GROMACS .gro file of C-alpha atoms in nm:
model
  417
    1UNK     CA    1   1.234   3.817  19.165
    2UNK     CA    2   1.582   4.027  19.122
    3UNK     CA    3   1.688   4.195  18.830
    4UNK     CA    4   2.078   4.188  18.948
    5UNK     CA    5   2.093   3.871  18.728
    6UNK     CA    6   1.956   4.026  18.390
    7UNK     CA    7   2.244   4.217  18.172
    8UNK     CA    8   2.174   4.607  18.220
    9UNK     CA    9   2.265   4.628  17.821
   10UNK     CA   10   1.918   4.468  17.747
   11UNK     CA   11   1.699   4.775  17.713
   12UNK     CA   12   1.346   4.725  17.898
   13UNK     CA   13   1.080   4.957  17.726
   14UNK     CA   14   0.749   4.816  17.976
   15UNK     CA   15   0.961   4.773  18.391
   16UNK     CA   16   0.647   4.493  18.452
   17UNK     CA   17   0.635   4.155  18.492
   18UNK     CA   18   0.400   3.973  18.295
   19UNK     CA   19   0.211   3.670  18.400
   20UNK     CA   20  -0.041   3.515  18.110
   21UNK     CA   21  -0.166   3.640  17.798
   22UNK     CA   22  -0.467   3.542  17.613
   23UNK     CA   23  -0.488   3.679  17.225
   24UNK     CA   24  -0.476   4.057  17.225
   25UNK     CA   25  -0.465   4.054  17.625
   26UNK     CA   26  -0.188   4.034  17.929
   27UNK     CA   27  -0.169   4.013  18.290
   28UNK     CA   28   0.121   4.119  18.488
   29UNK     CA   29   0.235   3.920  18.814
   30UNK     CA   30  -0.004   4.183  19.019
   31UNK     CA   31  -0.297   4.092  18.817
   32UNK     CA   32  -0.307   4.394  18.663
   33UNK     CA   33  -0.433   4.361  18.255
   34UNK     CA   34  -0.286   4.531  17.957
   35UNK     CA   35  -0.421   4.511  17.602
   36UNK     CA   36  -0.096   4.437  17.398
   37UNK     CA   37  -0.057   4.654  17.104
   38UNK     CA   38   0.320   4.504  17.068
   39UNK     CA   39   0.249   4.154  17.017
   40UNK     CA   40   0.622   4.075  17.107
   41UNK     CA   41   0.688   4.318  16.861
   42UNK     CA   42   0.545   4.149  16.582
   43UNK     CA   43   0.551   3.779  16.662
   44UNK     CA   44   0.226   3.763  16.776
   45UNK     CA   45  -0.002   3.810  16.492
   46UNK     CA   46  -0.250   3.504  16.579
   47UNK     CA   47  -0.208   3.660  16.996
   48UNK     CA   48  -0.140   3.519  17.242
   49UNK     CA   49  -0.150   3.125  17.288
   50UNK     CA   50  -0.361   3.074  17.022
   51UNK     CA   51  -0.540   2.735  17.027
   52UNK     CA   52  -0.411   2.571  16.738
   53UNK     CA   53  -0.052   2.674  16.814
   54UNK     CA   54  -0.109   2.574  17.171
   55UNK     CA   55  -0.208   2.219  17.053
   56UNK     CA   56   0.014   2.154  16.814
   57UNK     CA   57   0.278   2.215  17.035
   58UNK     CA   58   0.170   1.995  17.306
   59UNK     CA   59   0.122   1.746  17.066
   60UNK     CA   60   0.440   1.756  16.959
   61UNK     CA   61   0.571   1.739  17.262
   62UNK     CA   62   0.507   1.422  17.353
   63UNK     CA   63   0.653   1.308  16.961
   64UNK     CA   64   0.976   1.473  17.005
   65UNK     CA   65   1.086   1.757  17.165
   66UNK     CA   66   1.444   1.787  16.956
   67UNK     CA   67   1.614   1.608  16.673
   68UNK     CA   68   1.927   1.810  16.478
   69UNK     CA   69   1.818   1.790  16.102
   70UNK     CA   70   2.162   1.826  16.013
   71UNK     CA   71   2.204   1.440  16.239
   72UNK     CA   72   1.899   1.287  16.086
   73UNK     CA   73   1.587   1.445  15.931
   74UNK     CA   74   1.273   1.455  16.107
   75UNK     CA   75   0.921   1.488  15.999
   76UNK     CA   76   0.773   1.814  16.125
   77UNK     CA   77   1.076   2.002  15.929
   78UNK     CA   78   1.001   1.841  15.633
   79UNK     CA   79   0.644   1.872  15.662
   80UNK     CA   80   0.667   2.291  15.694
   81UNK     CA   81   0.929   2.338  15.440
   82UNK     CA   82   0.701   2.191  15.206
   83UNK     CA   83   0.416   2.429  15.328
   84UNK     CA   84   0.666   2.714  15.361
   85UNK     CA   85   0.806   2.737  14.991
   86UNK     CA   86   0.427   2.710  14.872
   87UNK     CA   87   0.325   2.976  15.096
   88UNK     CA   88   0.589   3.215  14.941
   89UNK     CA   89   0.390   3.422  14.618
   90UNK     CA   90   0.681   3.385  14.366
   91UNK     CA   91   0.694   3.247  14.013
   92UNK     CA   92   1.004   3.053  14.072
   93UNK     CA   93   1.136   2.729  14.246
   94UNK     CA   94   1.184   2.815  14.609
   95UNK     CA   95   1.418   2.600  14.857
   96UNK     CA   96   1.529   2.734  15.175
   97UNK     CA   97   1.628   2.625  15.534
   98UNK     CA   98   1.518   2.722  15.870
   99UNK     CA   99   1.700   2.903  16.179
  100UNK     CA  100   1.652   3.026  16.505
  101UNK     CA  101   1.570   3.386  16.463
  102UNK     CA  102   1.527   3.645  16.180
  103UNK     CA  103   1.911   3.815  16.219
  104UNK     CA  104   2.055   3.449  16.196
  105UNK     CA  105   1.821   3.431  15.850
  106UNK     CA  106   1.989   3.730  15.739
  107UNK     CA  107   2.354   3.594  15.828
  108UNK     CA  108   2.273   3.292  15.637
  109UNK     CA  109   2.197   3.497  15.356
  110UNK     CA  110   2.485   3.684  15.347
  111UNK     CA  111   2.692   3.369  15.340
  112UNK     CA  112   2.454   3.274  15.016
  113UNK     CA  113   2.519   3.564  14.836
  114UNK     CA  114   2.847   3.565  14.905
  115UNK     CA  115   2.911   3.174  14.755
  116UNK     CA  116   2.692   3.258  14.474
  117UNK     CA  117   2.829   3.602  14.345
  118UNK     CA  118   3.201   3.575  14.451
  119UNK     CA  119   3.101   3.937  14.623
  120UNK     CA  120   3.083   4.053  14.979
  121UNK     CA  121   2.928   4.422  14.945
  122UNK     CA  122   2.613   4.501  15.067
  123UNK     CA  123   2.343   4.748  15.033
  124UNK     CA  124   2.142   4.818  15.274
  125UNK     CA  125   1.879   5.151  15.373
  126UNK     CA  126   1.910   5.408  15.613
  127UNK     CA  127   1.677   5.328  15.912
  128UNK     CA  128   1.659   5.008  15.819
  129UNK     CA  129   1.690   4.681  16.117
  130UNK     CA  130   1.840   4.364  16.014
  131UNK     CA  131   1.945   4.213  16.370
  132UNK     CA  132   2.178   4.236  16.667
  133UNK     CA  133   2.430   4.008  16.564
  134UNK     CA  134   2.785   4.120  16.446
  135UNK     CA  135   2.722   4.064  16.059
  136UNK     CA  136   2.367   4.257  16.079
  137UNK     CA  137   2.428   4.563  16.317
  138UNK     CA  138   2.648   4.657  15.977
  139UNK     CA  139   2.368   4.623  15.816
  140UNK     CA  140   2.160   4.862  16.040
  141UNK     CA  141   2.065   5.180  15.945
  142UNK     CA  142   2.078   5.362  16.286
  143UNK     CA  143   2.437   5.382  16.517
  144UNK     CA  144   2.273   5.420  16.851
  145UNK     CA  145   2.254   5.226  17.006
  146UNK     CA  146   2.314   4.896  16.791
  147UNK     CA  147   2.656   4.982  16.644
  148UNK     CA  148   2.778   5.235  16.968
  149UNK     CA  149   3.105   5.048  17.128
  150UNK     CA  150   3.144   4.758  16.939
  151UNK     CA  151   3.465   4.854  16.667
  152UNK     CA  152   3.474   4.764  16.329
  153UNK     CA  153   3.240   4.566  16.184
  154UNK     CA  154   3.221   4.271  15.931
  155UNK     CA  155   3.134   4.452  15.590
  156UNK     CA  156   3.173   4.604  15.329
  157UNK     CA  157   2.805   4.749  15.398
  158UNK     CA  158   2.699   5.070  15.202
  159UNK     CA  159   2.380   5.272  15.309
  160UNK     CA  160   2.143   5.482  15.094
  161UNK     CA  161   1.863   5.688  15.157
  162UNK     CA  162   1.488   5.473  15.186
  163UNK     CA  163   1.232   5.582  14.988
  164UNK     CA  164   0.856   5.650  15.148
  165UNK     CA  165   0.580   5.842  15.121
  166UNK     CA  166   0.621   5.812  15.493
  167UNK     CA  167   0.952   5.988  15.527
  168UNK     CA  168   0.934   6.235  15.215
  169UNK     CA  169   1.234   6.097  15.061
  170UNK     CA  170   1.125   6.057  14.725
  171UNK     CA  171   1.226   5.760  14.439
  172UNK     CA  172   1.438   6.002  14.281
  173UNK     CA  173   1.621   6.131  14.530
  174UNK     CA  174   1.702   5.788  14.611
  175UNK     CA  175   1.833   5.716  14.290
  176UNK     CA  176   2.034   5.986  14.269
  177UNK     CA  177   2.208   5.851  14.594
  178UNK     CA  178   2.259   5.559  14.450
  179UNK     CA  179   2.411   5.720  14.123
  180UNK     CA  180   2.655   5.891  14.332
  181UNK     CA  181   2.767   5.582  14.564
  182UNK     CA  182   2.834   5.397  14.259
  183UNK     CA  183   3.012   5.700  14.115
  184UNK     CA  184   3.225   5.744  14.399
  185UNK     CA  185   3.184   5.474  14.664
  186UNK     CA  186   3.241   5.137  14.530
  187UNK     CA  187   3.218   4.948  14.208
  188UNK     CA  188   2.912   4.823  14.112
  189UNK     CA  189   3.053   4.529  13.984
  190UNK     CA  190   3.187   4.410  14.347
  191UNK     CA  191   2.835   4.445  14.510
  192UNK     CA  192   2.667   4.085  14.622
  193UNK     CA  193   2.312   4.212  14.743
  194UNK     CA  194   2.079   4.489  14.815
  195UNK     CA  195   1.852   4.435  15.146
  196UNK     CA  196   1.578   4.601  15.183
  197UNK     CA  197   1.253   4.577  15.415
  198UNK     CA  198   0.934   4.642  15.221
  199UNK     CA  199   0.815   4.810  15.520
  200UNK     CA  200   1.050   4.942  15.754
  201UNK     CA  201   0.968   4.807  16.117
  202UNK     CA  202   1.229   4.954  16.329
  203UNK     CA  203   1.271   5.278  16.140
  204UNK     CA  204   0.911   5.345  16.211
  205UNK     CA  205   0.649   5.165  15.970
  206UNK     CA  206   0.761   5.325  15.619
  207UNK     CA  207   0.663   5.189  15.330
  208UNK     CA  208   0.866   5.135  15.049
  209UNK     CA  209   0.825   5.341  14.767
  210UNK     CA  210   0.664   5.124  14.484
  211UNK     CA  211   0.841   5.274  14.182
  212UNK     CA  212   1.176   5.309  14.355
  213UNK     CA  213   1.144   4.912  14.444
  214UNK     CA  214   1.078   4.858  14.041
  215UNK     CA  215   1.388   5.044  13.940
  216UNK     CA  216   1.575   4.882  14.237
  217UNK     CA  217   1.482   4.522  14.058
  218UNK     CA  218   1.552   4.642  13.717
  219UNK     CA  219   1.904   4.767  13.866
  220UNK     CA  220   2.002   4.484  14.045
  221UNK     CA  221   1.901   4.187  13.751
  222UNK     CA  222   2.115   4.438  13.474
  223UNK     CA  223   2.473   4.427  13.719
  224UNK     CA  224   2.380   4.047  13.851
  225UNK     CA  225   2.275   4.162  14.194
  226UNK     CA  226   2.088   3.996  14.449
  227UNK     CA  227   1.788   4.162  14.623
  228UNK     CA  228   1.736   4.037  14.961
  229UNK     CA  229   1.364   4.119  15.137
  230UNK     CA  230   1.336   4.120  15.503
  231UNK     CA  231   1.025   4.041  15.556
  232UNK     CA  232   1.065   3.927  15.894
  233UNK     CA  233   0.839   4.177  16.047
  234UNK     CA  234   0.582   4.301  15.779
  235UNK     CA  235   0.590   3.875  15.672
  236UNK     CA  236   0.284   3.673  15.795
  237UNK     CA  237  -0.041   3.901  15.715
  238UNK     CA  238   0.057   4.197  15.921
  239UNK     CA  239  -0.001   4.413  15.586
  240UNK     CA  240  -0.288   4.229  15.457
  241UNK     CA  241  -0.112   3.985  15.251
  242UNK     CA  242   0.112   3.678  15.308
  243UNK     CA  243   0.396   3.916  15.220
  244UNK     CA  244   0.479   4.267  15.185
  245UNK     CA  245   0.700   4.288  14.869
  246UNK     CA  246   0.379   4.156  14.723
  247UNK     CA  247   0.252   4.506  14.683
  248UNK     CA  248   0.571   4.643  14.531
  249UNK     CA  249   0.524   4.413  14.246
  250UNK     CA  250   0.832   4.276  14.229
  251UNK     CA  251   1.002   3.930  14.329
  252UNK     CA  252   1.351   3.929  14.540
  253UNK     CA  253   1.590   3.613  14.536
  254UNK     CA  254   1.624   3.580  14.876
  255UNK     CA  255   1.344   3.636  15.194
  256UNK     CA  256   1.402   3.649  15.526
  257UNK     CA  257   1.172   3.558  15.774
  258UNK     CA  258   1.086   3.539  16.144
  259UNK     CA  259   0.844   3.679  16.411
  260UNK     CA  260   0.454   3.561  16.321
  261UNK     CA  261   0.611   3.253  16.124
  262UNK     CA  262   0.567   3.008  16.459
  263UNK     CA  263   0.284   3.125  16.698
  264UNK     CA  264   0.594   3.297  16.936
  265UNK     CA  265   0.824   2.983  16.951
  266UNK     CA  266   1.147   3.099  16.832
  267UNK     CA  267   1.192   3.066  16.422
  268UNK     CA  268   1.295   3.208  16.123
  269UNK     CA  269   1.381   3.121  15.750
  270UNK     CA  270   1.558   3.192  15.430
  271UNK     CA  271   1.388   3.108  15.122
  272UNK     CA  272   1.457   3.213  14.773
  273UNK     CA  273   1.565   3.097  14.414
  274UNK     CA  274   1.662   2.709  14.449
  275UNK     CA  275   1.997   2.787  14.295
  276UNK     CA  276   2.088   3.030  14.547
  277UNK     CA  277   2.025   2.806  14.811
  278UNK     CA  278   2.211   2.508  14.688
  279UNK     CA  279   2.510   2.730  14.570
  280UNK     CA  280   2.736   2.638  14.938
  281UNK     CA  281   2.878   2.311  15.042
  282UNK     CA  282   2.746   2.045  15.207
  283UNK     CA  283   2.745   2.107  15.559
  284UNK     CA  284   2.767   2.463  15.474
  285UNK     CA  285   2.395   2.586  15.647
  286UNK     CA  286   2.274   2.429  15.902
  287UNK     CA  287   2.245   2.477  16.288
  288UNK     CA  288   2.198   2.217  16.600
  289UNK     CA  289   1.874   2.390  16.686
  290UNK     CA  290   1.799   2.550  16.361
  291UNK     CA  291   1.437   2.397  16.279
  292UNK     CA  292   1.324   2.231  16.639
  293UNK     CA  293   1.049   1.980  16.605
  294UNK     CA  294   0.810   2.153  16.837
  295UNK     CA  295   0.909   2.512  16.659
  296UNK     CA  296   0.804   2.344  16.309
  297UNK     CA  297   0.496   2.249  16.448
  298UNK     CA  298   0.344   2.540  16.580
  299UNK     CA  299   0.453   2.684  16.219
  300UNK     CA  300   0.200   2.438  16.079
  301UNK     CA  301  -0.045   2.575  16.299
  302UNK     CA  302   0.021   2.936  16.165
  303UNK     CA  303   0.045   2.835  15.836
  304UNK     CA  304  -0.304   2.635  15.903
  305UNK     CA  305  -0.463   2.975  16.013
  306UNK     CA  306  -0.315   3.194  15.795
  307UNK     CA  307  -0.550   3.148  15.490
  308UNK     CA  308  -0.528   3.457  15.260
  309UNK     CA  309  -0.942   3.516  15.322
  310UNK     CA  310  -0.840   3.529  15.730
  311UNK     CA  311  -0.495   3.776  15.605
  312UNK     CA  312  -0.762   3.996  15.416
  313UNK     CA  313  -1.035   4.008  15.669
  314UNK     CA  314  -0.784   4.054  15.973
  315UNK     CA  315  -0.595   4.297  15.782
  316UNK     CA  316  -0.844   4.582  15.613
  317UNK     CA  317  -1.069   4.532  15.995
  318UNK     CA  318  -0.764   4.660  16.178
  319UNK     CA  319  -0.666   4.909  15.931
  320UNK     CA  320  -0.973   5.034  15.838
  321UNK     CA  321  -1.027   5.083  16.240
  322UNK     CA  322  -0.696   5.261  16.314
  323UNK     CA  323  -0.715   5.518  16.016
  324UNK     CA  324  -1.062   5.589  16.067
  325UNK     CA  325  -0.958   5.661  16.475
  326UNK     CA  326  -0.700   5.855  16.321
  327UNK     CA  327  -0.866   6.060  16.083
  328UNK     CA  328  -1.139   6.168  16.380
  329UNK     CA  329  -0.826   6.258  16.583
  330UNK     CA  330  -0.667   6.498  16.346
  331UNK     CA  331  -1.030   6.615  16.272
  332UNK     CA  332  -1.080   6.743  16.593
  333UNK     CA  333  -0.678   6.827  16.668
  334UNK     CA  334  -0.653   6.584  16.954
  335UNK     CA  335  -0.326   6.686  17.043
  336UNK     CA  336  -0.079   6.914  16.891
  337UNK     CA  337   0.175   6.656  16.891
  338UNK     CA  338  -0.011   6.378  16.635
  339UNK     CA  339   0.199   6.370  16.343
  340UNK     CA  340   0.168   6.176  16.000
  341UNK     CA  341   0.008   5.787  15.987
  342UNK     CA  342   0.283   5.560  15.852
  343UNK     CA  343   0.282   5.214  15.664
  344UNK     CA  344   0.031   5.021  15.489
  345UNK     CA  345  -0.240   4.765  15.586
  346UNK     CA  346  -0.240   4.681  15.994
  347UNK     CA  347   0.119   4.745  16.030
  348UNK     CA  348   0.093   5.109  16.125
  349UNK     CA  349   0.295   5.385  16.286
  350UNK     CA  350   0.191   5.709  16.468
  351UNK     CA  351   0.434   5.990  16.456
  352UNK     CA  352   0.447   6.211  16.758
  353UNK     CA  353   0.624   6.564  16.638
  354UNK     CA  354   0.646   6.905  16.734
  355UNK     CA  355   0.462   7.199  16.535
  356UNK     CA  356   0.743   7.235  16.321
  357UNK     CA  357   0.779   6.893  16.211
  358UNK     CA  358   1.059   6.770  16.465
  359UNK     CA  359   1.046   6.461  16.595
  360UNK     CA  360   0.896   6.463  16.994
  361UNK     CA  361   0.997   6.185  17.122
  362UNK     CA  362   0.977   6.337  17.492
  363UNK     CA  363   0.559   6.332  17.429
  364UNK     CA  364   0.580   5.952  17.281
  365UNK     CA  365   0.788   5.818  17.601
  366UNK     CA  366   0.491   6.026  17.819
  367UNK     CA  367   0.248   5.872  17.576
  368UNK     CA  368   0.414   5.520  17.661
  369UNK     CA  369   0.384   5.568  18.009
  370UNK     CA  370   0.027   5.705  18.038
  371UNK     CA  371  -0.090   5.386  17.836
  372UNK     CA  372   0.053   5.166  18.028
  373UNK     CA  373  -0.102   5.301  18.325
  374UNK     CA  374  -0.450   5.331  18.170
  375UNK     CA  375  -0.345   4.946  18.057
  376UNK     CA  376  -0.226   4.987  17.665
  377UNK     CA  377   0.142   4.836  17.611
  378UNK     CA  378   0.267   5.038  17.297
  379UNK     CA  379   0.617   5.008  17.124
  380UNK     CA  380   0.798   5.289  17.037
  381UNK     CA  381   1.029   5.302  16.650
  382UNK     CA  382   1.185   5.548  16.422
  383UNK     CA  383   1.553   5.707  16.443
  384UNK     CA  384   1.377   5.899  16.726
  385UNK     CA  385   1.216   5.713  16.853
  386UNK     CA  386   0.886   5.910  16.797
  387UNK     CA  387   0.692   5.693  16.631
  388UNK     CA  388   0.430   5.444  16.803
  389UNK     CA  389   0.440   5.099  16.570
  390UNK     CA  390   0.066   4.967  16.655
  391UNK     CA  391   0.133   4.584  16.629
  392UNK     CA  392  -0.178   4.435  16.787
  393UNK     CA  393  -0.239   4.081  16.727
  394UNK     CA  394  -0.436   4.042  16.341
  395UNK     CA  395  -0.683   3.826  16.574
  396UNK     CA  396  -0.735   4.120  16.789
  397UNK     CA  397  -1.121   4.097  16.910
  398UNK     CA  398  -1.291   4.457  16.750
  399UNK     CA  399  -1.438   4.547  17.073
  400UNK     CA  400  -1.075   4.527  17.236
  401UNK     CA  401  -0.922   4.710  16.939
  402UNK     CA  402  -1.174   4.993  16.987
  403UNK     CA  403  -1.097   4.935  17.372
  404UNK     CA  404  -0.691   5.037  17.338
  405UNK     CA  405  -0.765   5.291  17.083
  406UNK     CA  406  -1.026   5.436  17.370
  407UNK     CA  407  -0.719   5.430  17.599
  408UNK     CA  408  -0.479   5.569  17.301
  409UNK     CA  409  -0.722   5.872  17.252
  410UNK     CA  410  -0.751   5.941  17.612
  411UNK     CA  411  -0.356   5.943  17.661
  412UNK     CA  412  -0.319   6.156  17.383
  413UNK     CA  413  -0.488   6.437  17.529
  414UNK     CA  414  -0.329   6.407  17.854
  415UNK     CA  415   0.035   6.467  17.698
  416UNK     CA  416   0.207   6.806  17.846
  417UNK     CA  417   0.276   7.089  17.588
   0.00000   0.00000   0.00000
């Protein structure tokens, strides 16, 4: 099969074909098998065709394969917005509507804060990853290559520094960024939303700082600002929990959803305060394909899985596994190049830098190489892209785990100096 057809401006980080998967496992069109520590970076976190899902959607596939909700309700919609809003660990009513993808989630919310505050400026976090679309590149905290050749784009979007243990950038410093863009920047008063990740996935597993994310509430409910979590890749268990702001101890008004929420068929959501969602006209959200019968359905399955004991269990077994292999490593001083162990729960990141600190990111496109010859798919993040994101299905079977961390440690002490 050619290439010639495919746009050259979609960026190809694995140049294989793959065949069949099977949980934590692949198979390219030669045969050849892979374990799959990217999951379809992060949509995988029940694997690869997992029964249920599998099942539900052939089921539903012989109900009805489409019906536009906007046209005339259908059951399976219904059915997993119920489930959904329960499934979401605030205090407060919780509406929402469904979409296609995480980045149209976050456009929808934009248009939501916008009706409710009279506002347009956003906040958003250096590093951060919000989508491809016109309205989120703004919103991304990284030009290249996202923002490179595209002119002005829809804002106004302001950027501060994120806060994480993970990238030394402590809660103060932040704060004192965001005293000075207030200062000199903008108004508070015309600001609609902050958006934040609770872990960063793109910019390379960080996890929010905790007190900086209390503050940030405290901030935002004083000057009648929305806080928006993107939880569309640490969402679904992949820190141990349902959702990652859980840990921060705070609730936002808006989340944003995607990835794990369907078993791999393409999804996404925003929830938040009733209100908020109700604030636009009728016929103001909504979306021909937005919520697809057979999409819905393989959400139930997730949501059928997803029990907080399985979230817990599948959660501290894969983290305890991956910092224990990394402890050993940096015990022994595996490689020169093994930097710091970012995030929280199984949603880790491996940092590749030089003695000094700098970023290598030479050493992690080696690394990426080597592993996928020794048959380990790995997915590279971080503005440097030095940073290995280890997003291996939660179902991952431990032998399998220990299996591509075998292949990891090998790799790692093949890298050149």
């Amino acid at each position: 099969m050619s290439r010639e057809t495919i746009s050259q401006s979609i960026s190809i980080v694995h140049p294989i074909s793959l065949s069949h998967g099977k949980n934590a496992e692949v198979w390219d069109t030669s045969g050849k098998r892979y374990i799959d520590f990217v999951g379809g970076i992060g949509v995988l976190n029940l694997g690869h065709c997992h029964p249920g899902v599998v099942e539900a959607i052939r089921e539903q596939a012989t109900r009805l394969t489409h019906y536009a909700f906007n046209a005339a309700p259908h059951t399976p919609y219904l059915e997993l917005m119920d489930r959904l809003t329960a499934f979401i660990p605030v205090d407060y009513a919780v509406s929402g509507m469904l979409t296609n993808s995480g980045a149209e989630a976050a456009e929808n919310a934009l248009k939501i804060v916008r009706g409710a505050t009279g506002r347009t400026a956003v906040i958003a976090f250096d590093g951060a990853f919000h989508g491809r679309t016109l309205a989120t590149l703004n919103l991304n905290g990284k030009v290249a290559p996202y923002k490179q050749k595209v002119g002005v784009l829809p804002g106004p979007v302001y950027h501060l520094p994120y806060p994480s243990a993970d990238n030394g950038v402590t809660c103060a410093e932040a704060l004192k960024a965001m005293d000075r863009l207030f200062s000199v920047e903008i108004d508070v008063n015309d600001v609609a939303c902050f958006i934040i990740e609770p872990v960063q996935g793109e910019g390379g597993f960080l996890a929010l700082d905790i007190a900086f994310a209390q503050a940030l509430r405290r901030f935002c409910d004083a000057h009648d600002i929305l806080l928006i979590a993107d939880e569309i890749q640490s969402g679904f268990g992949r820190t141990g929990q349902r959702f990652a702001f859980s840990r921060l101890g705070i609730e936002p008004d808006l989340i944003l959803l995607g990835k794990s929420i369907a078993g791999g068929v393409p999804l996404g959501a925003v929830v938040g305060r009733k209100a908020l969602m109700d604030n636009l006209p009728k016929g103001g959200l909504g979306g021909t394909y937005s919520g697809n019968p057979i999409a819905c359905a393989a959400a139930l399955a997730t949501l059928d899985a997803m029990t907080d004991e399985h979230l817990k269990t599948w959660g501290s077994q894969q983290e305890e596994a991956i910092v224990r292999r990394y402890e050993t490593w940096r015990a022994q001083g595996l490689t020169p190049y093994l930097g710091r162990l970012t995030g929280v729960g199984a949603m880790r990141g491996i940092e590749l830098a030089n003695a000094d600190g700098t970023p290598a990111p030479k050493q992690l496109a080696q690394l990426l190489s080597l592993a996928r010859d020794a048959g380990l798919l790995l997915m590279p993040s971080g503005k440097a892209r030095h940073i290995i994101r280890l997003l291996a299905p939660l179902t991952i079977e431990p032998a399998v785990l220990e299996e591509g961390l075998n292949i990891l440690e090998a790799c790692f002490k093949q890298l050149d100096s």
